[in-house]
Tab-separated table of C-alpha atoms and ligand atoms in Angstrom:
chain	number	residue	atom	x	y	z
A	1	MET	CA	15.950	75.889	13.456
A	2	LYS	CA	14.428	73.043	15.389
A	3	HIS	CA	15.522	69.890	14.603
A	4	ASP	CA	13.521	66.726	14.206
A	5	SER	CA	15.545	63.464	15.672
A	6	THR	CA	13.380	61.395	13.484
A	7	THR	CA	15.081	62.096	10.511
A	8	ALA	CA	18.339	61.562	11.928
A	9	SER	CA	19.811	58.153	10.413
A	10	ALA	CA	21.927	55.723	12.753
A	11	SER	CA	24.687	55.472	10.389
A	12	HIS	CA	28.216	55.855	11.996
A	13	SER	CA	29.050	59.094	10.052
A	14	SER	CA	25.619	60.756	10.512
A	15	LEU	CA	25.582	59.681	14.088
A	16	GLN	CA	28.431	61.211	14.652
A	17	GLN	CA	27.918	64.312	12.599
A	18	THR	CA	24.481	64.724	15.248
A	19	ASP	CA	26.892	64.459	18.033
A	20	ALA	CA	29.277	66.848	16.653
A	21	ARG	CA	26.564	69.434	16.002
A	22	PHE	CA	24.824	68.899	19.085
A	23	HIS	CA	26.392	67.520	22.050
A	24	LEU	CA	28.829	69.122	24.300
A	25	HIS	CA	31.108	66.606	25.478
A	26	PRO	CA	32.315	66.482	28.976
A	27	PHE	CA	36.606	67.679	29.605
A	28	SER	CA	37.130	67.716	26.105
A	29	ASN	CA	38.189	70.024	23.422
A	30	ALA	CA	34.936	70.949	21.321
A	31	THR	CA	36.543	71.767	17.554
A	32	ARG	CA	39.183	68.880	18.166
A	33	LEU	CA	37.025	66.122	18.676
A	34	ASN	CA	34.291	67.346	16.283
A	35	ASN	CA	36.707	67.091	13.508
A	36	LYS	CA	38.108	63.642	14.473
A	37	GLY	CA	34.372	62.524	15.227
A	38	ALA	CA	33.627	60.578	18.583
A	39	ARG	CA	33.946	56.636	18.832
A	40	VAL	CA	30.534	55.276	18.586
A	41	ILE	CA	29.792	52.896	21.122
A	42	THR	CA	26.542	50.189	20.916
A	43	HIS	CA	26.869	47.818	23.296
A	44	ALA	CA	28.535	45.776	26.170
A	45	ASP	CA	28.879	42.612	28.061
A	46	GLY	CA	31.338	41.685	30.906
A	47	VAL	CA	34.282	43.184	30.498
A	48	TYR	CA	33.584	44.167	26.981
A	49	ILE	CA	32.225	46.884	24.884
A	50	TRP	CA	31.536	46.758	21.098
A	51	ASP	CA	31.903	50.289	18.910
A	52	ASP	CA	29.639	50.330	15.683
A	53	GLN	CA	32.722	49.377	13.561
A	54	GLY	CA	32.392	46.002	14.987
A	55	ASN	CA	35.779	46.129	17.071
A	56	LYS	CA	35.490	44.593	20.589
A	57	ILE	CA	37.055	46.223	23.196
A	58	LEU	CA	38.125	44.724	26.626
A	59	ASP	CA	37.320	47.809	28.993
A	60	GLY	CA	39.775	48.275	31.487
A	61	MET	CA	38.812	51.423	32.926
A	62	ALA	CA	34.909	49.594	33.916
A	63	GLY	CA	33.531	52.567	32.242
A	64	LEU	CA	34.751	55.597	34.028
A	65	TRP	CA	35.854	53.618	37.182
A	66	CYS	CA	31.895	52.461	38.080
A	67	VAL	CA	31.019	49.041	36.092
A	68	ASN	CA	32.008	47.087	38.724
A	69	LEU	CA	29.632	44.097	38.211
A	70	GLY	CA	30.438	44.387	34.034
A	71	TYR	CA	28.137	45.174	31.696
A	72	GLY	CA	24.835	43.302	30.855
A	73	ARG	CA	23.561	42.117	34.077
A	74	GLU	CA	19.958	41.157	33.604
A	75	GLU	CA	19.173	41.341	37.688
A	76	LEU	CA	19.650	45.108	37.309
A	77	ALA	CA	17.729	45.690	34.342
A	78	ALA	CA	14.732	43.857	35.988
A	79	VAL	CA	15.173	45.675	39.143
A	80	ALA	CA	15.108	48.885	37.517
A	81	GLU	CA	12.006	47.823	35.186
A	82	GLN	CA	9.622	46.523	38.104
A	83	GLN	CA	10.771	49.708	39.932
A	84	MET	CA	10.012	51.951	37.374
A	85	ARG	CA	6.495	50.190	37.156
A	86	THR	CA	5.714	50.273	40.732
A	87	LEU	CA	7.334	53.594	41.755
A	88	PRO	CA	8.924	55.328	39.457
A	89	TYR	CA	9.410	58.666	41.492
A	90	TYR	CA	8.392	60.090	44.662
A	91	ASN	CA	10.725	62.414	46.822
A	92	THR	CA	12.170	61.841	50.300
A	93	PHE	CA	11.497	65.989	51.011
A	94	PHE	CA	8.246	65.957	52.462
A	95	GLN	CA	8.158	63.237	55.496
A	96	THR	CA	8.020	60.642	53.151
A	97	THR	CA	10.055	57.797	52.493
A	98	HIS	CA	9.912	54.015	50.394
A	99	GLY	CA	11.147	50.626	50.307
A	100	PRO	CA	13.940	50.855	48.100
A	101	VAL	CA	15.665	54.100	49.544
A	102	ALA	CA	15.105	52.905	53.381
A	103	GLN	CA	16.387	49.489	52.411
A	104	LEU	CA	18.952	50.599	50.525
A	105	ALA	CA	20.263	52.777	53.614
A	106	GLU	CA	20.657	49.961	55.971
A	107	ALA	CA	22.252	48.032	53.110
A	108	ILE	CA	25.081	50.777	53.037
A	109	ALA	CA	25.192	50.882	56.637
A	110	SER	CA	25.827	47.120	56.520
A	111	VAL	CA	28.889	47.717	54.617
A	112	THR	CA	30.637	50.733	55.663
A	113	PRO	CA	33.484	51.388	58.125
A	114	GLY	CA	32.963	51.937	61.977
A	115	ASP	CA	29.876	54.087	63.078
A	116	LEU	CA	29.313	55.304	59.515
A	117	ASN	CA	25.627	54.580	59.708
A	118	ARG	CA	23.242	57.516	58.551
A	119	ILE	CA	23.170	57.942	54.694
A	120	PHE	CA	22.373	60.953	53.044
A	121	PHE	CA	21.579	60.575	49.156
A	122	ALA	CA	22.551	62.305	46.258
A	123	SER	CA	22.698	61.426	42.218
A	124	SER	CA	27.014	61.802	41.606
A	125	GLY	CA	29.862	61.795	43.209
A	126	SER	CA	30.260	65.668	42.893
A	127	GLU	CA	26.651	66.097	44.629
A	128	ALA	CA	27.900	64.049	47.332
A	129	ILE	CA	31.087	66.351	47.639
A	130	ASP	CA	29.098	69.351	47.855
A	131	THR	CA	27.044	67.761	50.803
A	132	LEU	CA	30.096	66.833	52.465
A	133	MET	CA	31.480	69.925	52.069
A	134	ARG	CA	28.404	72.201	53.885
A	135	LEU	CA	27.884	69.021	56.424
A	136	THR	CA	31.432	69.106	57.985
A	137	ARG	CA	31.195	72.948	57.976
A	138	HIS	CA	27.234	72.975	58.887
A	139	TYR	CA	28.745	70.693	61.904
A	140	TRP	CA	31.125	73.162	63.377
A	141	ALA	CA	28.228	75.788	62.546
A	142	ILE	CA	25.994	73.799	65.154
A	143	LYS	CA	28.878	73.470	67.840
A	144	GLY	CA	28.642	77.098	67.965
A	145	LYS	CA	31.854	77.939	65.807
A	146	PRO	CA	31.066	79.086	62.619
A	147	TRP	CA	34.124	80.426	61.875
A	148	ARG	CA	35.676	76.707	61.682
A	149	ASN	CA	35.219	76.275	58.050
A	150	ILE	CA	38.314	76.116	56.271
A	151	LEU	CA	38.331	72.517	54.181
A	152	ILE	CA	42.108	71.201	53.740
A	153	SER	CA	42.502	68.960	50.826
A	154	ARG	CA	45.465	68.184	48.690
A	155	ASP	CA	47.009	69.028	45.184
A	156	ASN	CA	46.175	66.847	42.408
A	157	ALA	CA	43.131	65.280	44.288
A	158	TYR	CA	39.474	65.247	41.887
A	159	HIS	CA	36.746	65.544	43.800
A	160	GLY	CA	34.386	66.235	40.599
A	161	SER	CA	33.381	69.202	38.704
A	162	THR	CA	30.888	71.049	40.450
A	163	ILE	CA	31.615	74.440	41.591
A	164	GLY	CA	32.050	72.752	45.115
A	165	GLY	CA	33.827	69.953	43.691
A	166	THR	CA	36.207	71.986	41.638
A	167	SER	CA	37.088	74.110	44.273
A	168	LEU	CA	37.823	71.281	46.554
A	169	GLY	CA	39.779	69.418	44.406
A	170	GLY	CA	43.508	70.198	43.562
A	171	MET	CA	43.485	70.197	39.737
A	172	SER	CA	45.144	73.624	38.340
A	173	GLY	CA	43.735	73.321	34.642
A	174	MET	CA	40.118	72.902	36.238
A	175	HIS	CA	40.524	75.915	38.724
A	176	GLN	CA	41.542	78.175	35.972
A	177	GLN	CA	37.940	77.868	34.570
A	178	GLY	CA	34.420	78.848	35.682
A	179	GLY	CA	35.713	80.932	39.104
A	180	PRO	CA	35.846	82.709	41.603
A	181	LEU	CA	36.053	78.990	43.354
A	182	VAL	CA	34.599	78.494	47.062
A	183	PRO	CA	36.421	80.362	49.337
A	184	ASN	CA	38.142	79.014	52.215
A	185	ILE	CA	39.957	76.044	50.788
A	186	GLU	CA	43.303	75.139	51.467
A	187	ARG	CA	45.612	72.454	49.901
A	188	ILE	CA	48.507	70.380	51.011
A	189	ARG	CA	50.922	68.145	48.735
A	190	GLN	CA	49.954	64.723	47.667
A	191	PRO	CA	51.627	61.572	48.766
A	192	TYR	CA	53.127	60.815	45.558
A	193	TRP	CA	56.644	58.856	46.373
A	194	TYR	CA	57.655	57.910	43.118
A	195	GLY	CA	57.389	61.412	41.583
A	196	GLU	CA	57.867	63.658	44.200
A	197	GLY	CA	59.763	61.410	47.127
A	198	GLY	CA	63.155	62.551	46.242
A	199	ASP	CA	65.910	60.557	48.114
A	200	GLN	CA	63.343	60.130	51.060
A	201	SER	CA	62.754	55.971	51.782
A	202	GLU	CA	59.176	55.550	51.075
A	203	GLU	CA	58.060	55.469	54.913
A	204	ALA	CA	59.913	58.812	55.812
A	205	PHE	CA	58.464	60.241	53.045
A	206	GLY	CA	54.893	59.132	53.591
A	207	LEU	CA	55.387	60.759	57.396
A	208	THR	CA	56.870	64.033	55.147
A	209	ALA	CA	53.769	64.237	53.285
A	210	ALA	CA	51.163	63.656	56.118
A	211	ARG	CA	52.846	66.152	58.016
A	212	ALA	CA	51.982	69.107	55.687
A	213	LEU	CA	48.583	68.867	57.046
A	214	GLU	CA	49.894	69.650	60.337
A	215	GLU	CA	51.700	72.636	59.444
A	216	LYS	CA	49.114	73.719	57.097
A	217	ILE	CA	46.657	73.504	60.061
A	218	LEU	CA	49.341	75.170	62.533
A	219	ALA	CA	49.427	77.674	59.354
A	220	VAL	CA	46.017	78.997	59.558
A	221	GLY	CA	45.111	77.946	63.175
A	222	PRO	CA	43.514	74.575	64.328
A	223	ASP	CA	40.462	76.090	65.549
A	224	ASN	CA	39.678	77.137	61.987
A	225	VAL	CA	39.561	74.212	59.959
A	226	ALA	CA	36.683	72.029	59.533
A	227	ALA	CA	37.731	68.902	57.923
A	228	PHE	CA	40.929	67.364	55.918
A	229	VAL	CA	39.111	65.628	52.852
A	230	ALA	CA	40.956	63.406	50.398
A	231	GLU	CA	40.338	60.002	48.499
A	232	PRO	CA	42.279	56.499	49.850
A	233	ILE	CA	44.226	56.380	46.791
A	234	GLN	CA	43.889	59.429	44.185
A	235	GLY	CA	42.158	57.666	41.102
A	236	ALA	CA	41.933	60.326	38.570
A	237	GLY	CA	45.133	62.445	39.772
A	238	GLY	CA	46.770	58.894	38.190
A	239	VAL	CA	46.203	56.146	40.934
A	240	ILE	CA	48.479	57.337	43.712
A	241	VAL	CA	48.940	54.966	46.244
A	242	PRO	CA	50.366	56.350	49.582
A	243	PRO	CA	52.706	54.667	51.658
A	244	ALA	CA	51.691	52.873	54.204
A	245	SER	CA	52.978	55.000	56.835
A	246	TYR	CA	50.901	58.084	55.565
A	247	TRP	CA	47.225	57.160	56.859
A	248	PRO	CA	47.983	56.380	60.303
A	249	GLU	CA	50.009	59.994	60.503
A	250	ILE	CA	47.127	61.598	59.070
A	251	GLN	CA	44.757	59.785	61.313
A	252	ARG	CA	46.954	61.015	64.249
A	253	ILE	CA	46.923	64.759	63.129
A	254	CYS	CA	42.935	64.845	62.562
A	255	ARG	CA	42.664	63.525	65.898
A	256	GLN	CA	45.204	65.759	67.910
A	257	TYR	CA	43.557	68.865	65.983
A	258	ASP	CA	40.044	67.517	66.448
A	259	ILE	CA	39.725	68.383	62.650
A	260	LEU	CA	36.918	65.944	60.848
A	261	LEU	CA	38.260	63.337	58.461
A	262	ALA	CA	35.997	63.235	55.588
A	263	VAL	CA	37.113	60.330	53.156
A	264	ASP	CA	36.276	60.333	49.505
A	265	GLU	CA	35.388	56.872	48.269
A	266	VAL	CA	33.911	57.297	45.154
A	267	ILE	CA	36.363	55.227	43.426
A	268	CYS	CA	37.817	53.272	45.972
A	269	GLY	CA	34.602	52.428	47.571
A	270	PHE	CA	32.798	49.422	46.684
A	271	GLY	CA	35.430	47.007	46.493
A	272	ARG	CA	37.911	48.377	44.258
A	273	THR	CA	40.712	47.681	46.744
A	274	GLY	CA	39.974	44.528	47.867
A	275	ASN	CA	37.540	45.923	50.777
A	276	TRP	CA	34.146	47.471	50.892
A	277	PHE	CA	36.189	50.805	51.108
A	278	GLY	CA	39.432	52.260	50.746
A	279	SER	CA	39.079	53.248	54.212
A	280	ASP	CA	38.991	49.470	55.023
A	281	THR	CA	41.992	49.036	53.229
A	282	PHE	CA	43.873	51.525	54.758
A	283	ASN	CA	42.755	51.136	58.446
A	284	ILE	CA	41.444	54.729	58.489
A	285	GLN	CA	38.616	55.697	60.757
A	286	PRO	CA	36.681	58.490	58.804
A	287	ASP	CA	34.303	60.734	60.089
A	288	ILE	CA	32.383	61.196	57.135
A	289	ILE	CA	32.741	59.708	53.364
A	290	SER	CA	31.247	59.796	50.242
A	291	MET	CA	30.718	57.245	47.486
A	292	ALA	CA	28.963	57.223	44.276
A	293	LYS	CA	30.369	55.062	40.860
A	294	GLY	CA	30.242	51.088	42.342
A	295	LEU	CA	27.473	51.971	44.556
A	296	SER	CA	24.950	51.040	41.449
A	297	SER	CA	28.028	49.194	39.467
A	298	GLY	CA	27.335	52.748	37.167
A	299	TYR	CA	23.832	51.162	35.568
A	300	LEU	CA	22.064	54.268	37.372
A	301	PRO	CA	23.525	57.651	38.605
A	302	ILE	CA	23.261	57.342	42.413
A	303	ALA	CA	25.428	58.362	45.126
A	304	ALA	CA	25.398	59.144	49.103
A	305	VAL	CA	27.068	60.322	51.814
A	306	ALA	CA	28.032	58.237	55.094
A	307	VAL	CA	27.521	60.064	58.210
A	308	GLY	CA	29.408	58.881	61.379
A	309	ASP	CA	27.556	59.191	65.208
A	310	ARG	CA	29.644	62.172	65.646
A	311	ILE	CA	28.093	64.432	62.809
A	312	SER	CA	24.944	62.190	62.856
A	313	ASN	CA	24.238	63.168	66.676
A	314	ALA	CA	24.927	66.622	66.209
A	315	LEU	CA	22.222	66.781	63.831
A	316	MET	CA	19.698	65.157	65.580
A	317	GLU	CA	20.571	67.205	68.880
A	318	HIS	CA	20.308	70.425	66.763
A	319	ASP	CA	16.748	71.916	66.418
A	320	ASN	CA	16.825	73.109	63.016
A	321	ASP	CA	16.680	71.802	59.718
A	322	PHE	CA	19.615	71.032	57.263
A	323	ASN	CA	18.771	72.893	54.629
A	324	HIS	CA	20.242	70.777	51.823
A	325	GLY	CA	18.973	68.348	49.203
A	326	PHE	CA	18.283	67.215	45.559
A	327	THR	CA	15.172	66.200	43.584
A	328	TYR	CA	16.702	62.782	43.455
A	329	SER	CA	17.970	62.235	46.635
A	330	GLY	CA	17.466	58.519	46.971
A	331	HIS	CA	15.674	58.332	43.417
A	332	PRO	CA	13.443	54.968	43.693
A	333	VAL	CA	14.706	53.164	40.257
A	334	ALA	CA	18.300	54.092	40.920
A	335	ALA	CA	18.142	53.404	44.920
A	336	ALA	CA	16.377	49.937	44.108
A	337	VAL	CA	19.162	49.124	41.215
A	338	ALA	CA	21.871	50.003	43.901
A	339	LEU	CA	20.244	47.477	46.681
A	340	LYS	CA	20.407	44.882	43.916
A	341	THR	CA	23.914	45.727	42.922
A	342	ILE	CA	24.833	45.482	46.553
A	343	GLU	CA	23.357	42.172	47.162
A	344	ILE	CA	24.766	40.810	44.070
A	345	MET	CA	28.207	41.862	45.598
A	346	LYS	CA	27.269	39.813	48.797
A	347	THR	CA	26.025	36.613	47.133
A	348	GLU	CA	28.860	36.335	44.943
A	349	GLY	CA	31.705	37.051	46.985
A	350	ILE	CA	32.762	40.132	44.831
A	351	VAL	CA	35.098	41.691	47.495
A	352	GLU	CA	36.355	38.510	49.110
A	353	GLN	CA	37.327	37.784	45.143
A	354	VAL	CA	39.310	40.698	44.758
A	355	ARG	CA	40.793	40.781	47.723
A	356	ASP	CA	41.790	37.376	47.827
A	357	SER	CA	42.175	36.150	44.452
A	358	THR	CA	41.788	38.300	41.314
A	359	GLY	CA	43.196	41.434	42.934
A	360	PRO	CA	46.350	40.107	43.987
A	361	TYR	CA	46.540	38.309	40.428
A	362	PHE	CA	45.958	41.178	38.455
A	363	GLN	CA	48.761	43.520	40.444
A	364	LYS	CA	51.546	40.215	40.361
A	365	ALA	CA	50.790	39.814	36.538
A	366	LEU	CA	51.165	43.309	35.977
A	367	ARG	CA	54.673	43.570	37.563
A	368	GLU	CA	55.423	40.174	35.937
A	369	SER	CA	54.811	41.297	32.280
A	370	LEU	CA	55.341	44.941	32.178
A	371	SER	CA	57.987	45.757	34.635
A	372	ASP	CA	61.258	44.911	32.786
A	373	HIS	CA	59.369	46.889	29.541
A	374	PRO	CA	61.938	50.106	28.835
A	375	LEU	CA	59.017	52.929	29.359
A	376	VAL	CA	57.801	51.447	32.936
A	377	GLY	CA	59.178	53.272	35.767
A	378	GLN	CA	57.195	52.150	38.803
A	379	ILE	CA	53.846	50.155	38.601
A	380	ASP	CA	51.613	51.069	41.539
A	381	GLY	CA	48.284	49.717	42.952
A	382	VAL	CA	45.863	47.828	45.341
A	383	GLY	CA	43.284	45.152	44.516
A	384	LEU	CA	41.918	46.086	41.190
A	385	VAL	CA	43.321	49.546	40.411
A	386	ALA	CA	46.605	50.849	39.101
A	387	GLY	CA	48.549	53.361	37.788
A	388	ILE	CA	51.619	52.877	35.193
A	389	ALA	CA	54.012	55.922	35.109
A	390	LEU	CA	55.948	55.863	31.812
A	391	VAL	CA	59.440	57.451	32.024
A	392	GLN	CA	61.991	58.407	29.082
A	393	ASP	CA	64.808	56.953	31.445
A	394	LYS	CA	64.021	54.550	34.028
A	395	ALA	CA	67.559	54.912	36.059
A	396	THR	CA	66.721	58.640	36.675
A	397	LYS	CA	62.706	58.752	36.696
A	398	THR	CA	63.080	61.103	33.929
A	399	LEU	CA	59.735	62.369	32.398
A	400	PHE	CA	59.175	62.432	28.331
A	401	PRO	CA	59.199	66.264	27.415
A	402	SER	CA	56.139	67.931	27.393
A	403	SER	CA	55.934	67.995	23.671
A	404	LEU	CA	55.478	64.641	23.141
A	405	ASP	CA	52.284	63.550	25.047
A	406	ILE	CA	53.386	60.180	25.779
A	407	GLY	CA	50.313	59.166	27.699
A	408	MET	CA	47.793	59.768	24.915
A	409	ILE	CA	50.427	58.231	22.490
A	410	CYS	CA	50.152	54.977	24.447
A	411	ARG	CA	46.026	55.549	25.082
A	412	ASP	CA	45.748	55.875	21.244
A	413	HIS	CA	47.681	52.726	20.724
A	414	CYS	CA	45.080	51.163	23.186
A	415	PHE	CA	42.207	52.375	21.531
A	416	ALA	CA	43.149	51.030	18.139
A	417	ASN	CA	44.103	47.561	19.753
A	418	GLY	CA	41.338	46.657	21.595
A	419	LEU	CA	41.594	48.485	25.268
A	420	ILE	CA	40.460	50.666	26.930
A	421	MET	CA	43.292	52.237	29.367
A	422	ARG	CA	43.774	55.949	30.565
A	423	ALA	CA	46.041	58.170	30.190
A	424	VAL	CA	46.580	60.636	33.238
A	425	GLY	CA	49.063	62.620	31.925
A	426	SER	CA	52.166	60.250	31.919
A	427	ARG	CA	50.891	57.828	34.017
A	428	MET	CA	48.346	54.830	32.655
A	429	VAL	CA	45.502	54.038	34.901
A	430	LEU	CA	43.716	51.184	35.280
A	431	SER	CA	40.474	50.016	36.879
A	432	PRO	CA	38.817	47.159	35.338
A	433	PRO	CA	35.458	45.783	36.457
A	434	LEU	CA	35.581	43.421	39.483
A	435	ILE	CA	34.116	40.342	38.008
A	436	ILE	CA	36.989	40.379	35.843
A	437	SER	CA	38.688	36.944	35.489
A	438	LYS	CA	42.287	35.849	35.622
A	439	THR	CA	42.126	34.978	32.014
A	440	GLU	CA	40.850	38.237	30.953
A	441	ILE	CA	43.907	39.270	33.169
A	442	ASN	CA	46.413	37.558	31.006
A	443	GLU	CA	44.473	39.052	28.003
A	444	LEU	CA	44.950	42.541	29.761
A	445	CYS	CA	48.241	42.543	30.631
A	446	GLN	CA	49.297	40.747	26.826
A	447	LYS	CA	47.478	44.206	25.224
A	448	ILE	CA	49.134	46.679	27.400
A	449	ARG	CA	52.609	45.276	26.286
A	450	THR	CA	51.629	45.696	22.928
A	451	CYS	CA	50.537	48.423	23.390
A	452	LEU	CA	53.445	49.570	25.119
A	453	ASP	CA	55.750	48.480	22.188
A	454	LEU	CA	54.025	50.382	19.995
A	455	THR	CA	54.276	53.448	22.028
A	456	LEU	CA	58.042	52.895	22.379
A	457	THR	CA	58.253	52.579	18.296
A	458	SER	CA	56.141	55.842	18.477
A	459	ALA	CA	58.857	57.641	21.099
A	460	GLN	CA	61.379	56.166	18.905
A	461	GLN	CA	60.367	57.787	15.761
A	462	ALA	CA	59.604	61.027	17.431
A	463	GLY	CA	63.239	61.019	18.148
A	464	ALA	CA	62.458	61.215	22.258
A	465	LEU	CA	64.465	57.955	22.715
B	1	PXG	N1	35.671	61.984	44.113
B	1	PXG	C1	36.167	61.403	43.449
B	1	PXG	C2	37.229	61.188	44.164
B	1	PXG	C3	35.744	61.068	42.125
B	1	PXG	O1	36.755	60.069	41.350
B	1	PXG	C4	34.013	62.347	41.927
B	1	PXG	C5	34.445	62.833	43.114
B	1	PXG	C6	32.737	63.117	41.466
B	1	PXG	O2	32.012	62.192	40.795
B	1	PXG	P1	30.971	62.381	39.488
B	1	PXG	O3	29.757	61.500	39.651
B	1	PXG	O4	30.165	63.555	40.211
B	1	PXG	O5	31.945	62.508	38.332
B	1	PXG	C7	34.799	61.527	41.174
B	1	PXG	C8	34.484	61.323	39.600
B	1	PXG	C9	38.371	60.639	34.991
B	1	PXG	C10	37.451	60.598	35.759
B	1	PXG	O6	38.822	60.445	33.798
B	1	PXG	C11	37.412	60.462	37.092
B	1	PXG	C12	35.828	60.738	37.855
B	1	PXG	C13	34.843	61.382	37.001
B	1	PXG	C14	34.940	61.448	35.621
B	1	PXG	C15	36.357	61.166	35.059
B	1	PXG	O7	39.361	60.207	35.425
B	1	PXG	N2	35.738	60.918	39.403
């Protein structure tokens, strides 16, 4: 039966019904969601979003880790409109280019670390990751070693949900669906000291977790490995900040065995950790990085891969095409919005503000207001990204039994009390817009405290405490 959208009224329940009937949501249990009805978001401004029930909600997640400049930026809307009127689309395949894409490539190169100065465009982080996977393998083929194609990543990593991203990531729930997965991918443990460090000091555990890479390389043979791929801080994995000893050791191992170091900056890029890239914060020297999300502040879908000299020189020397690209690689409207985003970040000094002012303030405020809470086992984070481990027993770091989904209970209390804070298992994660003010950070912390109290009461009522 053909559906006539013009007959659909925009009332709350009718929108929910339309959504339930026709819309398949990402990462959702369709039956459960449809029985409940999706929350309808109507508009947004600054760090706040509103639903159609009139609730004003503090967005502690910047959408999905992306609306870094906050909502309601007129300059971004204006630039999109202007570009749509001038050149809404043209491709970059047929030996053609256009102003926005060439200028954006230059603007990205001006902020990327080291020699990462050649930019390939895509529309999503997952596409960027697929590009990075193909490019690192292709590099070794150009170098005459096509067998050198094993990619090593980590348990609990998130690299997107295309077949490439799913295969590369370390999310077991995703691996169970839609396979078989892409072959020749190996994984090592994650550097989660609070959860997995046992009796080791943080520093010692960082080395142990990094040396898992060396063990894996030796197990599969160094001459078979193309690249190690990792996020500077695991975002969707629960904001896992590695010990300070971790990245220098990873860097040493990659150099020693001549393994390409590929860093997934989709969440950490564009100021989230108080520098342009997470690689700057952790002093990583990658050969290639992926980026998306904050690149356009989430206003339009655009992603990129920045390639360093080692790979780009090989591509230049090679006489063949790299047979890869997307219809929307370097889409002019998305590129114009991303270019404006970078310009605003520079003129408003957003990265410096996060590094010197709001980032440290946020980290301190979270610890001062929440550390003593009975549910809070650990608070971790850098800049404007943080993870809070919820535990049943602080002294022993004991988690709640899985029958009590403490993260979901907390998330629902947040939703009901004007706050978006995401749950990753029993870790609560935060990634507010980078323009958040200190006053808004105070409000955020107060709301979290209230919601943790409500979560504590729920746990007590469930007999778990
Ligand atoms: N790499 C990383 C590090 C990511 O965080 C991707 C790649 C894929 O990007 P796209 O644009 O294809 O989604 C991501 C995306 C969550 C959540 O719930 C996180 C992401 C996406 C959706 C949900 O935390 N990260």
